[in-house]
Amino acid sequence: MNFTNDKAIYLQMAERMEDEILSGKYADDERIPSVREYAVLLQVNINTAVKAYEQMARDGIVYNKRGLGYFVTPGAKEAILKARKEEFLQVSVPQIIRQMELLGISEQELIDSIQSHNS
């Protein structure tokens, strides 16, 4: 995985796992890779992976069964989707609108661009 400099690596790791849950790779109550397995897979320090898993647990995305590992919390997919939509609408859309205004891009130009990308 290529990490960016704009966000802590453990947060990017958590987002990647959330992406995998959203895509259906892991279902409710399904075991996810161990902290160690995920650290090796993504080639990061185990302490970074621990932070990612702890963050996901705090966010209610995964839960820990002592001695068995981490599992996807029932309803996690819906919770991730809701949070991501909210963030997109509250953060990304206002930024897009500001850029459109600065660049003189009309709503119709944006719609045309979206439609051409969906074709």
Coordinates of C-alpha atoms in Angstrom, one line a residue:
M1 CA 0.0 0.0 0.0
N2 CA 1.3 3.5 -0.8
F3 CA 0.7 5.8 2.1
T4 CA 0.3 9.5 1.7
N5 CA 1.8 12.3 3.9
D6 CA -1.5 14.0 4.5
K7 CA -2.7 11.6 7.2
A8 CA -1.2 9.3 9.9
I9 CA -0.4 5.8 8.5
Y10 CA -2.5 4.1 11.2
L11 CA -5.6 6.1 10.0
Q12 CA -4.9 5.2 6.4
M13 CA -4.6 1.6 7.5
A14 CA -8.0 1.8 9.2
E15 CA -9.5 3.4 6.1
R16 CA -8.2 0.6 4.0
M17 CA -9.8 -2.0 6.3
E18 CA -13.0 0.0 6.2
D19 CA -12.8 0.0 2.3
E20 CA -12.4 -3.8 2.5
I21 CA -15.5 -4.0 4.7
L22 CA -17.4 -1.7 2.4
S23 CA -16.5 -3.8 -0.6
G24 CA -17.8 -7.0 1.1
K25 CA -14.5 -8.6 1.6
Y26 CA -15.4 -9.0 5.3
A27 CA -18.9 -9.5 6.6
D28 CA -20.5 -8.9 9.9
D29 CA -19.0 -11.1 12.7
E30 CA -16.3 -12.3 10.3
R31 CA -12.7 -12.4 11.5
I32 CA -10.3 -9.9 9.9
P33 CA -6.5 -10.5 9.6
S34 CA -4.6 -10.4 12.9
V35 CA -2.8 -7.2 13.8
R36 CA 0.5 -9.0 12.9
E37 CA -0.8 -10.3 9.6
Y38 CA -2.0 -6.9 8.6
A39 CA 1.2 -5.2 9.6
V40 CA 3.2 -7.7 7.5
L41 CA 0.8 -7.3 4.5
L42 CA 1.1 -3.5 4.5
Q43 CA 4.7 -3.6 5.5
V44 CA 4.3 -1.4 8.6
N45 CA 5.5 -1.5 12.2
I46 CA 3.3 -3.7 14.3
N47 CA 2.7 -0.8 16.7
T48 CA 1.2 1.2 13.8
A49 CA -1.2 -1.7 13.1
V50 CA -2.1 -1.9 16.7
K51 CA -3.1 1.8 16.6
A52 CA -5.2 1.2 13.5
Y53 CA -7.1 -1.7 15.1
E54 CA -7.6 0.2 18.3
Q55 CA -9.0 3.2 16.4
M56 CA -11.4 0.9 14.5
A57 CA -12.5 -0.7 17.8
R58 CA -13.1 2.8 19.3
D59 CA -15.1 3.7 16.2
G60 CA -17.2 0.5 16.6
I61 CA -16.1 -1.0 13.3
V62 CA -14.4 -4.1 14.8
Y63 CA -14.5 -5.8 18.1
N64 CA -11.9 -8.1 19.8
K65 CA -12.6 -11.6 21.0
R66 CA -9.9 -12.3 23.5
G67 CA -7.5 -15.0 22.2
L68 CA -9.4 -15.2 18.8
G69 CA -8.7 -11.8 17.2
Y70 CA -10.7 -9.0 15.7
F71 CA -14.1 -9.4 14.1
V72 CA -16.3 -7.0 12.1
T73 CA -19.0 -5.4 14.2
P74 CA -22.5 -6.1 13.0
G75 CA -23.7 -3.1 11.1
A76 CA -20.2 -1.8 10.5
K77 CA -20.7 -1.5 6.8
E78 CA -23.7 0.7 7.2
A79 CA -21.9 2.8 9.8
I80 CA -18.9 3.3 7.6
L81 CA -21.1 4.2 4.7
K82 CA -23.1 6.7 6.7
A83 CA -19.9 8.4 8.2
R84 CA -18.2 8.6 4.8
K85 CA -21.3 10.1 3.1
E86 CA -21.6 12.6 5.9
E87 CA -17.9 13.6 5.6
F88 CA -18.1 13.8 1.8
L89 CA -21.2 16.1 2.0
Q90 CA -19.8 18.2 4.9
V91 CA -16.1 18.5 3.8
S92 CA -15.6 17.5 0.2
V93 CA -18.6 19.1 -1.5
P94 CA -18.0 22.6 0.0
Q95 CA -14.4 22.3 -1.3
I96 CA -15.6 21.2 -4.7
I97 CA -18.0 24.1 -4.8
R98 CA -15.3 26.6 -3.8
Q99 CA -13.0 25.3 -6.6
M100 CA -15.8 25.5 -9.1
E101 CA -16.4 29.1 -8.2
L102 CA -12.7 29.9 -8.4
L103 CA -12.3 28.2 -11.7
G104 CA -15.6 29.4 -13.2
I105 CA -16.9 25.9 -13.7
S106 CA -20.7 25.8 -14.1
E107 CA -23.0 23.2 -12.5
Q108 CA -23.8 22.0 -16.0
E109 CA -20.1 21.5 -16.8
L110 CA -19.7 19.5 -13.6
I111 CA -22.8 17.4 -14.5
D112 CA -21.4 16.8 -18.0
S113 CA -18.1 15.7 -16.6
I114 CA -19.7 13.3 -14.2
Q115 CA -21.9 11.8 -16.9
S116 CA -18.9 11.4 -19.3
H117 CA -17.0 9.5 -16.5
N118 CA -20.0 7.2 -15.9
S119 CA -20.3 6.3 -19.6

